[in-house]
PDB file of C-alpha atoms and ligand atoms in Angstrom:
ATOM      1  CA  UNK Q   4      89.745 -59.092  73.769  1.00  0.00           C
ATOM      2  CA  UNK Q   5      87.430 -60.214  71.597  1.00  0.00           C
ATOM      3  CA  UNK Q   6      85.135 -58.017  72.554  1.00  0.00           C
ATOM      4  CA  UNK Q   7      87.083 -55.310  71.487  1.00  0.00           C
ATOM      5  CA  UNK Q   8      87.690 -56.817  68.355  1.00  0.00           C
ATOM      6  CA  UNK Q   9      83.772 -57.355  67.443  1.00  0.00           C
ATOM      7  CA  UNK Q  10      83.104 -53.529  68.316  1.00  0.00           C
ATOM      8  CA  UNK Q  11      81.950 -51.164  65.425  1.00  0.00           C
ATOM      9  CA  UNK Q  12      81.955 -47.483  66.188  1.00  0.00           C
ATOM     10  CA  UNK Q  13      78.269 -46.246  67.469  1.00  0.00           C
ATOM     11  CA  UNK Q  14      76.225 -43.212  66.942  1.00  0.00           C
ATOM     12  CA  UNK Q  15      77.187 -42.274  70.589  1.00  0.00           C
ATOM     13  CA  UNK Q  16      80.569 -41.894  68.942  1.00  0.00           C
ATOM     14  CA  UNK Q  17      79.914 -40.288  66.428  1.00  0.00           C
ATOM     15  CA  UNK Q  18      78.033 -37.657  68.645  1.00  0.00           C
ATOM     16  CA  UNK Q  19      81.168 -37.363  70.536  1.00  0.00           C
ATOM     17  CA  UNK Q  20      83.385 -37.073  67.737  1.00  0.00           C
ATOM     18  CA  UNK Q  21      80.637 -34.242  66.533  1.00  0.00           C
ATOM     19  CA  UNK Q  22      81.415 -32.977  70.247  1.00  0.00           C
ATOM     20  CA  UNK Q  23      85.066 -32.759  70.083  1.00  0.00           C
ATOM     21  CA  UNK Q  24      84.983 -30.984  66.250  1.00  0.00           C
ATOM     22  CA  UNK Q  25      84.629 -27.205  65.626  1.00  0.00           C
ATOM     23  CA  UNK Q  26      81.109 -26.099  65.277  1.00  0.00           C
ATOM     24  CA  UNK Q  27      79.510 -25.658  61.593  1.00  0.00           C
ATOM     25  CA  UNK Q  28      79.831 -22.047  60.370  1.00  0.00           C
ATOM     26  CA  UNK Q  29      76.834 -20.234  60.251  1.00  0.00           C
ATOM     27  CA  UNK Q  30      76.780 -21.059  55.849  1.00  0.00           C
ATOM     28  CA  UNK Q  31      77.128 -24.709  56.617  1.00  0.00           C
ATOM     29  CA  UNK Q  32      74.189 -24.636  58.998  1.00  0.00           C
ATOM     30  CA  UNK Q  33      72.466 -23.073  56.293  1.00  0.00           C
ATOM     31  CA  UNK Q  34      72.356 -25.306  53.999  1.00  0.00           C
ATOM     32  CA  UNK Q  35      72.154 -28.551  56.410  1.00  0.00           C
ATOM     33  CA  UNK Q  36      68.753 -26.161  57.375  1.00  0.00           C
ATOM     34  CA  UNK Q  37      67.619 -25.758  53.880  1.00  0.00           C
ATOM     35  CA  UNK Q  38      68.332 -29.827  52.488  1.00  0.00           C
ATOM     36  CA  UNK Q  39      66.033 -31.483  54.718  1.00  0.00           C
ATOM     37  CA  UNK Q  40      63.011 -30.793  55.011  1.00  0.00           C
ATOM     38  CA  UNK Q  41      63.375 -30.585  51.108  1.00  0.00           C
ATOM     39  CA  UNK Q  42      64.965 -33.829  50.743  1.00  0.00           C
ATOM     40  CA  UNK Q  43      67.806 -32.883  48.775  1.00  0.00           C
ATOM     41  CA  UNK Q  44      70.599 -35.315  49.381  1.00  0.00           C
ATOM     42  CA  UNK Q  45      73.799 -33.846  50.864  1.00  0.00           C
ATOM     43  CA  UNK Q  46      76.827 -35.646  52.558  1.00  0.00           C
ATOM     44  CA  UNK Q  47      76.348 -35.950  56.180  1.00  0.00           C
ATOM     45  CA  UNK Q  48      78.607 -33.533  58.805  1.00  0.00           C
ATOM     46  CA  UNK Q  49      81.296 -36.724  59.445  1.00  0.00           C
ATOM     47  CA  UNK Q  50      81.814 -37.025  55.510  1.00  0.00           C
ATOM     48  CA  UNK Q  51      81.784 -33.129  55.095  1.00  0.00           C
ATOM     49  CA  UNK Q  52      84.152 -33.303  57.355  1.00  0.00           C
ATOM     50  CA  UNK Q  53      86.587 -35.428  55.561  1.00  0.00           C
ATOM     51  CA  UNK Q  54      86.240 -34.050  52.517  1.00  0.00           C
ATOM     52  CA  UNK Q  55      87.691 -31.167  54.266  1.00  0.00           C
ATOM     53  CA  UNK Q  56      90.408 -32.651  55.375  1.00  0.00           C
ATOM     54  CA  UNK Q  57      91.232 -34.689  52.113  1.00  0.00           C
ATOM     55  CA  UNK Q  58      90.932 -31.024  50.416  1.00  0.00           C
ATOM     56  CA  UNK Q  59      94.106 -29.447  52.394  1.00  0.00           C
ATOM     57  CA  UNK Q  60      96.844 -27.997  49.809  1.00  0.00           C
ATOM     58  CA  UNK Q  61      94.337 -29.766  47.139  1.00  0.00           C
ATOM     59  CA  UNK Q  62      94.217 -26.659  44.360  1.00  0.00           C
ATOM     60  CA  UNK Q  63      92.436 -27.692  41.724  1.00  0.00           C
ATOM     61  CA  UNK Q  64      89.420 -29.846  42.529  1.00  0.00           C
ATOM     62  CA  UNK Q  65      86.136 -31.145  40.513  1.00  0.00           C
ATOM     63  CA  UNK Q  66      83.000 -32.464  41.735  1.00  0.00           C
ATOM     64  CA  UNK Q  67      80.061 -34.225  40.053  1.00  0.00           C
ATOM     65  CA  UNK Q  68      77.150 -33.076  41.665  1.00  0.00           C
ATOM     66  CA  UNK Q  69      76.690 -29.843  43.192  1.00  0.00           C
ATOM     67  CA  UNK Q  70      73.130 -29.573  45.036  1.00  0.00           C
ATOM     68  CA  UNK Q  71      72.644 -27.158  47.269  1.00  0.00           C
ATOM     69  CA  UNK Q  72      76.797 -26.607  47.586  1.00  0.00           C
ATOM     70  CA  UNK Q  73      76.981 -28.242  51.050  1.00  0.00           C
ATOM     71  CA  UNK Q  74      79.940 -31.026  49.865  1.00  0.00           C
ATOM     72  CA  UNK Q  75      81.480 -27.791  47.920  1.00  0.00           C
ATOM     73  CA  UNK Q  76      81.725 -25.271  50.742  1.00  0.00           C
ATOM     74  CA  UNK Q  77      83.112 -28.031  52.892  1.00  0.00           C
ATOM     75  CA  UNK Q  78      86.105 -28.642  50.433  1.00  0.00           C
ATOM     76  CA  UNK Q  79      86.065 -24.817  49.619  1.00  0.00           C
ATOM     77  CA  UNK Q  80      87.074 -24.202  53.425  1.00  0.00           C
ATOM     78  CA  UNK Q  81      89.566 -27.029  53.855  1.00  0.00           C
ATOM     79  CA  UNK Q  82      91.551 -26.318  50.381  1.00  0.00           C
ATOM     80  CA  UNK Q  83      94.134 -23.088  50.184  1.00  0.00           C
ATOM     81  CA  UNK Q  84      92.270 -20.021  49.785  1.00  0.00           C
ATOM     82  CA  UNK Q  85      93.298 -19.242  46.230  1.00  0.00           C
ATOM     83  CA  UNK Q  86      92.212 -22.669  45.537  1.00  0.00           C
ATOM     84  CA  UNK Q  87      89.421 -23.541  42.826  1.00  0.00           C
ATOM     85  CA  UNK Q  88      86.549 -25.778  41.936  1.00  0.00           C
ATOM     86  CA  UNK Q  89      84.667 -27.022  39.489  1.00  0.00           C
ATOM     87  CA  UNK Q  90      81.347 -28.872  40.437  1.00  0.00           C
ATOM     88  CA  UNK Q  91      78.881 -29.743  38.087  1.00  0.00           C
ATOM     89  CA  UNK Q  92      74.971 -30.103  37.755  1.00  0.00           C
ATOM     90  CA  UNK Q  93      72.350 -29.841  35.578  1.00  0.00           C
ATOM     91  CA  UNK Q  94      69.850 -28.521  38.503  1.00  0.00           C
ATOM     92  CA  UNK Q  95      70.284 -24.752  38.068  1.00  0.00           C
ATOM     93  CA  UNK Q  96      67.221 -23.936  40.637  1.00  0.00           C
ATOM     94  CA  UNK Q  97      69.681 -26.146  43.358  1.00  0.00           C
ATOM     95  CA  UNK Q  98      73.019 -24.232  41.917  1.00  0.00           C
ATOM     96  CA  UNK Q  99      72.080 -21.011  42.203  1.00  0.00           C
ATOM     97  CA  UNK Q 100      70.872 -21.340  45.676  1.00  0.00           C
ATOM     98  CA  UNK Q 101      74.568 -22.642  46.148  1.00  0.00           C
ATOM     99  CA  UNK Q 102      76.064 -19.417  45.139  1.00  0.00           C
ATOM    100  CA  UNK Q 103      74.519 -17.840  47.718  1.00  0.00           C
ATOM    101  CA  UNK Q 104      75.348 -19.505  50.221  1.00  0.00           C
ATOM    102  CA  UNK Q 105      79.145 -19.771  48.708  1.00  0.00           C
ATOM    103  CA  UNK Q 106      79.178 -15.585  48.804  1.00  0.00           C
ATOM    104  CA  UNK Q 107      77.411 -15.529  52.482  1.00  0.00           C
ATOM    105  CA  UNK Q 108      80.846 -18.173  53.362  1.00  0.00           C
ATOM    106  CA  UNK Q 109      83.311 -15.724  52.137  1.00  0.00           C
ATOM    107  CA  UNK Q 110      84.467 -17.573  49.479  1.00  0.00           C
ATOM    108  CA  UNK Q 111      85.457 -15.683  45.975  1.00  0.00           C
ATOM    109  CA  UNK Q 112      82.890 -16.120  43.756  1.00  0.00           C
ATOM    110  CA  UNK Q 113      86.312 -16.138  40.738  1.00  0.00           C
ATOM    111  CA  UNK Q 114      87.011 -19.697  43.047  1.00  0.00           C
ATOM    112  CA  UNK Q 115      83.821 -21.616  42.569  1.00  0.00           C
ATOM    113  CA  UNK Q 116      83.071 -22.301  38.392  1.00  0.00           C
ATOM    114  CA  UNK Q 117      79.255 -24.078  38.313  1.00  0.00           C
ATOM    115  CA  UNK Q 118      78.768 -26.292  35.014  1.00  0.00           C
ATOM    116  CA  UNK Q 119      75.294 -26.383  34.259  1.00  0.00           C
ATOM    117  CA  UNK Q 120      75.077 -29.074  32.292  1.00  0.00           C
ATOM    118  CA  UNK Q 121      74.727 -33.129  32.927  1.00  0.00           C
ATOM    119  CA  UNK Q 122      78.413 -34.325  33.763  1.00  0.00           C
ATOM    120  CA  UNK Q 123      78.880 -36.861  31.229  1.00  0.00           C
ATOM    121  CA  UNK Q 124      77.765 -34.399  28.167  1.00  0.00           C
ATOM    122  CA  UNK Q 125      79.919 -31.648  29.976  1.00  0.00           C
ATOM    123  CA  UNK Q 126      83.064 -34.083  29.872  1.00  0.00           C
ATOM    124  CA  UNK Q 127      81.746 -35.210  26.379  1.00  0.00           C
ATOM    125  CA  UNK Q 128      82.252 -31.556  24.705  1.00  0.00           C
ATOM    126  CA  UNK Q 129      85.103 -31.272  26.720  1.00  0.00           C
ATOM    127  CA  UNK Q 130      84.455 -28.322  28.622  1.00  0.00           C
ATOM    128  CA  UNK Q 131      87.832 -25.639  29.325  1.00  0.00           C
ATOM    129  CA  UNK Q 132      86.861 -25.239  32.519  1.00  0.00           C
ATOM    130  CA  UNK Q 133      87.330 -29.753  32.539  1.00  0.00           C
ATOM    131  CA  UNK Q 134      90.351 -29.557  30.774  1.00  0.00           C
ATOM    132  CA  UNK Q 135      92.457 -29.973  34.628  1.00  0.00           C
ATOM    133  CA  UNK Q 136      94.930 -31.183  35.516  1.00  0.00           C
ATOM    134  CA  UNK Q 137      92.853 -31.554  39.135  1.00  0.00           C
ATOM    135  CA  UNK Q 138      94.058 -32.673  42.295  1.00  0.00           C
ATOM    136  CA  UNK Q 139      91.084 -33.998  43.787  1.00  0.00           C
ATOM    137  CA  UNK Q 140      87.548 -35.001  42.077  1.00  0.00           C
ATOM    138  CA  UNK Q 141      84.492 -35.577  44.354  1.00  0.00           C
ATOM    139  CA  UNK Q 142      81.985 -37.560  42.528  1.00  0.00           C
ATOM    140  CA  UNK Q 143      78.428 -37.749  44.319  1.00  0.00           C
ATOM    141  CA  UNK Q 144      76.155 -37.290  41.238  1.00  0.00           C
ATOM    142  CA  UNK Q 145      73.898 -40.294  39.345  1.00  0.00           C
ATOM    143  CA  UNK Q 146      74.755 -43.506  41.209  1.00  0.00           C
ATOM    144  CA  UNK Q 147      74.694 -45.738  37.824  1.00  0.00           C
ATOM    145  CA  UNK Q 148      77.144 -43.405  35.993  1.00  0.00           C
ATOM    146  CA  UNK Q 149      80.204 -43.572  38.273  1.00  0.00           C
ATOM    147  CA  UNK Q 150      81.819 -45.576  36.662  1.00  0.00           C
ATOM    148  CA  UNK Q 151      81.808 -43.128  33.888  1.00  0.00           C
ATOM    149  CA  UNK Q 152      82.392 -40.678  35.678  1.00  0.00           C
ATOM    150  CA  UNK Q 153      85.447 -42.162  36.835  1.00  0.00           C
ATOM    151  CA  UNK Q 154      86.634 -42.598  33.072  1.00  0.00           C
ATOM    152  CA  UNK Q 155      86.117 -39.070  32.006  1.00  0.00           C
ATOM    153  CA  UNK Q 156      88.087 -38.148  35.308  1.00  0.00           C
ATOM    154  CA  UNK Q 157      91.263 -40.216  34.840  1.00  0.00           C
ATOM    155  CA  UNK Q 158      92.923 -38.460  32.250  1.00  0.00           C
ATOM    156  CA  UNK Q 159      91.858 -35.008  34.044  1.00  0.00           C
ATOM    157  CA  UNK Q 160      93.800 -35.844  37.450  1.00  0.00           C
ATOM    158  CA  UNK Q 161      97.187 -34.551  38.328  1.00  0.00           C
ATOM    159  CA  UNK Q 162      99.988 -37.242  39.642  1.00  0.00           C
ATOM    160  CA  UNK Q 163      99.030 -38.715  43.128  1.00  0.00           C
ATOM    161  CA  UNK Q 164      95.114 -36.582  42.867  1.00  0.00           C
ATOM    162  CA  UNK Q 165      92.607 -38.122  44.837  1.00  0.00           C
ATOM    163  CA  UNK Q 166      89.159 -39.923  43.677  1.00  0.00           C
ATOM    164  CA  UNK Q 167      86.569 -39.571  46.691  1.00  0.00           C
ATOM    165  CA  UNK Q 168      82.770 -40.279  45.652  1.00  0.00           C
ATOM    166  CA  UNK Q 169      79.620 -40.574  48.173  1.00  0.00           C
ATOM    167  CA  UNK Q 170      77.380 -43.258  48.631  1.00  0.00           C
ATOM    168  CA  UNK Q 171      79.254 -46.066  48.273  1.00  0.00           C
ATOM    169  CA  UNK Q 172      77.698 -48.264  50.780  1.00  0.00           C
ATOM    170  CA  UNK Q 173      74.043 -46.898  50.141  1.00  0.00           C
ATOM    171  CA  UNK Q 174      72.721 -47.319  53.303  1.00  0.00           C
ATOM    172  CA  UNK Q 175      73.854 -51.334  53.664  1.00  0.00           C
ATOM    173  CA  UNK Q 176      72.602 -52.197  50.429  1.00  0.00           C
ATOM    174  CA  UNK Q 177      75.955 -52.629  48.588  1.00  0.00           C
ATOM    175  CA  UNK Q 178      77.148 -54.938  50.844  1.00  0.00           C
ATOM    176  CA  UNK Q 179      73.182 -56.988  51.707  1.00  0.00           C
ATOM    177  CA  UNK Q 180      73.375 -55.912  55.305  1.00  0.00           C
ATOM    178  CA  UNK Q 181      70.108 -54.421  53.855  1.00  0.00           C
ATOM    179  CA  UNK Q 182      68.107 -55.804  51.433  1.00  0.00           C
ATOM    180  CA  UNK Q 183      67.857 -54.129  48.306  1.00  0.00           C
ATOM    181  CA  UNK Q 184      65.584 -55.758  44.852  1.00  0.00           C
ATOM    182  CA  UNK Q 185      68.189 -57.671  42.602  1.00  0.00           C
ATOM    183  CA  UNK Q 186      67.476 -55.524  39.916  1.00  0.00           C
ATOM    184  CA  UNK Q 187      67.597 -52.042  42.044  1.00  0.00           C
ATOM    185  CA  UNK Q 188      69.828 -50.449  39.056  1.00  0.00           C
ATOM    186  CA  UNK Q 189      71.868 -48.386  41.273  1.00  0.00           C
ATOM    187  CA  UNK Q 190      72.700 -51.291  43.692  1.00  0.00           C
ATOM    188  CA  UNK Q 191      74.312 -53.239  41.043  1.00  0.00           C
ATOM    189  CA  UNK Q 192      75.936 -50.177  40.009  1.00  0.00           C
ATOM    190  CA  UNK Q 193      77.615 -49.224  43.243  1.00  0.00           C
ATOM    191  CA  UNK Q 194      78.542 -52.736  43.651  1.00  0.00           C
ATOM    192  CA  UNK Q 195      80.234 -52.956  40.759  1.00  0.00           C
ATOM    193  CA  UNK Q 196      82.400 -49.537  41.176  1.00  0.00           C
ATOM    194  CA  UNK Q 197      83.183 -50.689  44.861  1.00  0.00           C
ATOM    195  CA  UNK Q 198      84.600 -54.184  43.564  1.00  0.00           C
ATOM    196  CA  UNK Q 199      86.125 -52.450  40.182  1.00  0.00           C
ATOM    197  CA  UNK Q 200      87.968 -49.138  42.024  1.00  0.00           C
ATOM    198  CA  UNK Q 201      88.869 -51.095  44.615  1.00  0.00           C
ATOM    199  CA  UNK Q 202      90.715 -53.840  42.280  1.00  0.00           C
ATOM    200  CA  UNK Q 203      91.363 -51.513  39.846  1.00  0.00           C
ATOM    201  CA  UNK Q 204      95.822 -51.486  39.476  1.00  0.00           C
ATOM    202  CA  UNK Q 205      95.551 -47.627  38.566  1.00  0.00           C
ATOM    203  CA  UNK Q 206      94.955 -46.339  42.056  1.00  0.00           C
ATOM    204  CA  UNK Q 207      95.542 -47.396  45.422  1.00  0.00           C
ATOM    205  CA  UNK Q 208      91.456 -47.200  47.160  1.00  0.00           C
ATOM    206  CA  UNK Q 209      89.781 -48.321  49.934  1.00  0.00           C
ATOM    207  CA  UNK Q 210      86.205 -47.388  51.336  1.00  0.00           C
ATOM    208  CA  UNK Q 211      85.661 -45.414  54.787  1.00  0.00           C
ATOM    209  CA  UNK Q 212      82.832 -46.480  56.537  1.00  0.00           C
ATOM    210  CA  UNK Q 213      82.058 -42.839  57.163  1.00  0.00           C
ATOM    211  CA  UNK Q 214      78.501 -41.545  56.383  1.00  0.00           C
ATOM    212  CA  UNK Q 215      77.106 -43.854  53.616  1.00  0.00           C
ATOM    213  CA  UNK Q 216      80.506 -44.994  52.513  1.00  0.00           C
ATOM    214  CA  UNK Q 217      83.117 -42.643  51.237  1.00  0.00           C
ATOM    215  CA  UNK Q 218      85.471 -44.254  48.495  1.00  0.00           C
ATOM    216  CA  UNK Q 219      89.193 -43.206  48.126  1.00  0.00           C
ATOM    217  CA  UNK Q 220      91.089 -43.383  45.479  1.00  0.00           C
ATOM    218  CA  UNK Q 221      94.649 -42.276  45.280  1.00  0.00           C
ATOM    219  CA  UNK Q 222      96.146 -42.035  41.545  1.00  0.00           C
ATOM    220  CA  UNK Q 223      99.105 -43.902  41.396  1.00  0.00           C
ATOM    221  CA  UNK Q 224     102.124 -41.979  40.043  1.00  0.00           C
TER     222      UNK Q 224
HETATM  223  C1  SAM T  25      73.485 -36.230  46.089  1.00  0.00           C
HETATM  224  S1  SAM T  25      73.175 -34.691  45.301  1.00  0.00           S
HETATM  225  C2  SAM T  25      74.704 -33.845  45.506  1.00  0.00           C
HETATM  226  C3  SAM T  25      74.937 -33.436  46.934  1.00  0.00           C
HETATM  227  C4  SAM T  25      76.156 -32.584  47.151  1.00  0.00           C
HETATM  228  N1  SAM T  25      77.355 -33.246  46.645  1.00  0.00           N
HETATM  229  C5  SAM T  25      76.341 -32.352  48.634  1.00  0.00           C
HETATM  230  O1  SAM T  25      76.731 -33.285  49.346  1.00  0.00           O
HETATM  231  O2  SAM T  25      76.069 -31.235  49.085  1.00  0.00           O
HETATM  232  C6  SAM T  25      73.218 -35.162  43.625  1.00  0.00           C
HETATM  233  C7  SAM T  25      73.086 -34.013  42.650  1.00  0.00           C
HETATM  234  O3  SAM T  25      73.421 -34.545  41.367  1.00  0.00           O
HETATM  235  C8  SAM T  25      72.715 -33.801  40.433  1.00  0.00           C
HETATM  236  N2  SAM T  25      72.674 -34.518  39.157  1.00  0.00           N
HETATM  237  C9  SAM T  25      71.662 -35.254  38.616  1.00  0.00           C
HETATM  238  N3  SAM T  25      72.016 -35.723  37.424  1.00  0.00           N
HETATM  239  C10 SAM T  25      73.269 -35.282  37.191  1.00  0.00           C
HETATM  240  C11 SAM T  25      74.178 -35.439  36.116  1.00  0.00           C
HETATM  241  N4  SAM T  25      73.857 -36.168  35.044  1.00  0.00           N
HETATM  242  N5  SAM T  25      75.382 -34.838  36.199  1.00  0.00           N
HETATM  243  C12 SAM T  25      75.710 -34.117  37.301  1.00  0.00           C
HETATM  244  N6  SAM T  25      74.898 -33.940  38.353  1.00  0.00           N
HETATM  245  C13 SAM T  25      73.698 -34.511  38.300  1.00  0.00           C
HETATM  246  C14 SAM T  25      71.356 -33.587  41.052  1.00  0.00           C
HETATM  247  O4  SAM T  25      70.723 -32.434  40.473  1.00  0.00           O
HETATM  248  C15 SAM T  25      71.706 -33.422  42.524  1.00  0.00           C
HETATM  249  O5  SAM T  25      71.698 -32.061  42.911  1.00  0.00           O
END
């Protein structure tokens, strides 16, 4: 029994999870194609995958930090079709690219609003297109400025919306299964919104161990 108890899931699981799920559109593929051998971070399949799932009958959604549209198209395809989103960053060479691989999806280009700007001044001149309410915000943008991030969200989110934001484990480091330098600025960063969010009496949150750590916050009515 205790065994079982001391197991943590492998990557032979998550191959067979990968196994058992439908297979990336051709779009998706695209992009996964196109990130790496450029390095451009994306969210990995599993935490595309979730998004996707957290995006069902999710209207109205916002993300900070757009890339190459990877994290987008997933929660694109998992929210109602007439849904919308806004996803912001500054990175217009990376956004652009995105549309193209948004219209090659099928997805409306009316659906998909790009802010070209970084998030913080686009919340900061409040934007229309930020005014919300949103149902669910994605933030996977400049690991430092969640926090901030999060503050410019709250009074944008609709009853019960969900916060979900990327990285939140960074790779072991937030938690010193890796080492990281003490005064690695976005270690201390992500440590702090993990132990703030997760405290924090406005939402109910927890962290899935999926990818490298996918927070969620739920906005409590
Ligand atoms: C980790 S990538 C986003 C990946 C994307 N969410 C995905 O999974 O497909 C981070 C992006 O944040 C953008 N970025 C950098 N500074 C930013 C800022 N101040 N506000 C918004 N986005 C920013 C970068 O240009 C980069 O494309």
């Amino acid at each position: 029994m205790k065994d079982d108890q001391d197991w943590i899931p492998t990557r032979t699981d998550l191959d067979w999870i990968e196994s058992l799920a439908a297979e990336l559109g051709p779009e998706l593929l695209a992009i996964e194609a196109a990130a790496e051998p450029e390095g451009v971070p994306i969210v990995d399949r599993h935490s595309g995958r979730v998004l996707s799932v957290l995006a069902a009958g999710r209207r109205r959604i916002v993300e900070v930090g757009t890339a190459l549209g990877f994290s987008t198209l997933w929660l694109a395809l998992g929210q109602p079709s007439d849904g919308t989103i806004v996803t912001i960053d500054p990175d217009r060479s990376r956004t652009d690219r995105a549309r193209e691989f948004w219209r090659r999806a099928g997805i409306a280009d009316e659906r998909i609003t790009v802010l070209s700007a970084p998030a913080l001044e686009a919340f900061g001149r409040d934007e229309p297109a930020l005014a919300g309410p949103f149902d669910l915000a994605f933030i996977d943008a400049l690991k430092p400025e969640y926090q901030a991030y999060l503050e410019a969200l709250v009074p944008r989110l609709a009853p019960g919306a969900l916060v979900v934001a990327d990285n939140v484990l960074w790779s072991g480091r937030a938690s010193g299964a890796r080492a990281s330098r003490s005064d690695d600025e976005r270690v201390v960063a992500l440590r702090a919104f993990d132990a703030a969010v997760l405290r924090d009496t406005r939402f109910h949150a927890t962290i899935l161990p999926v990818g490298d750590g996918l927070l969620i916050a739920s906005l409590r009515d």
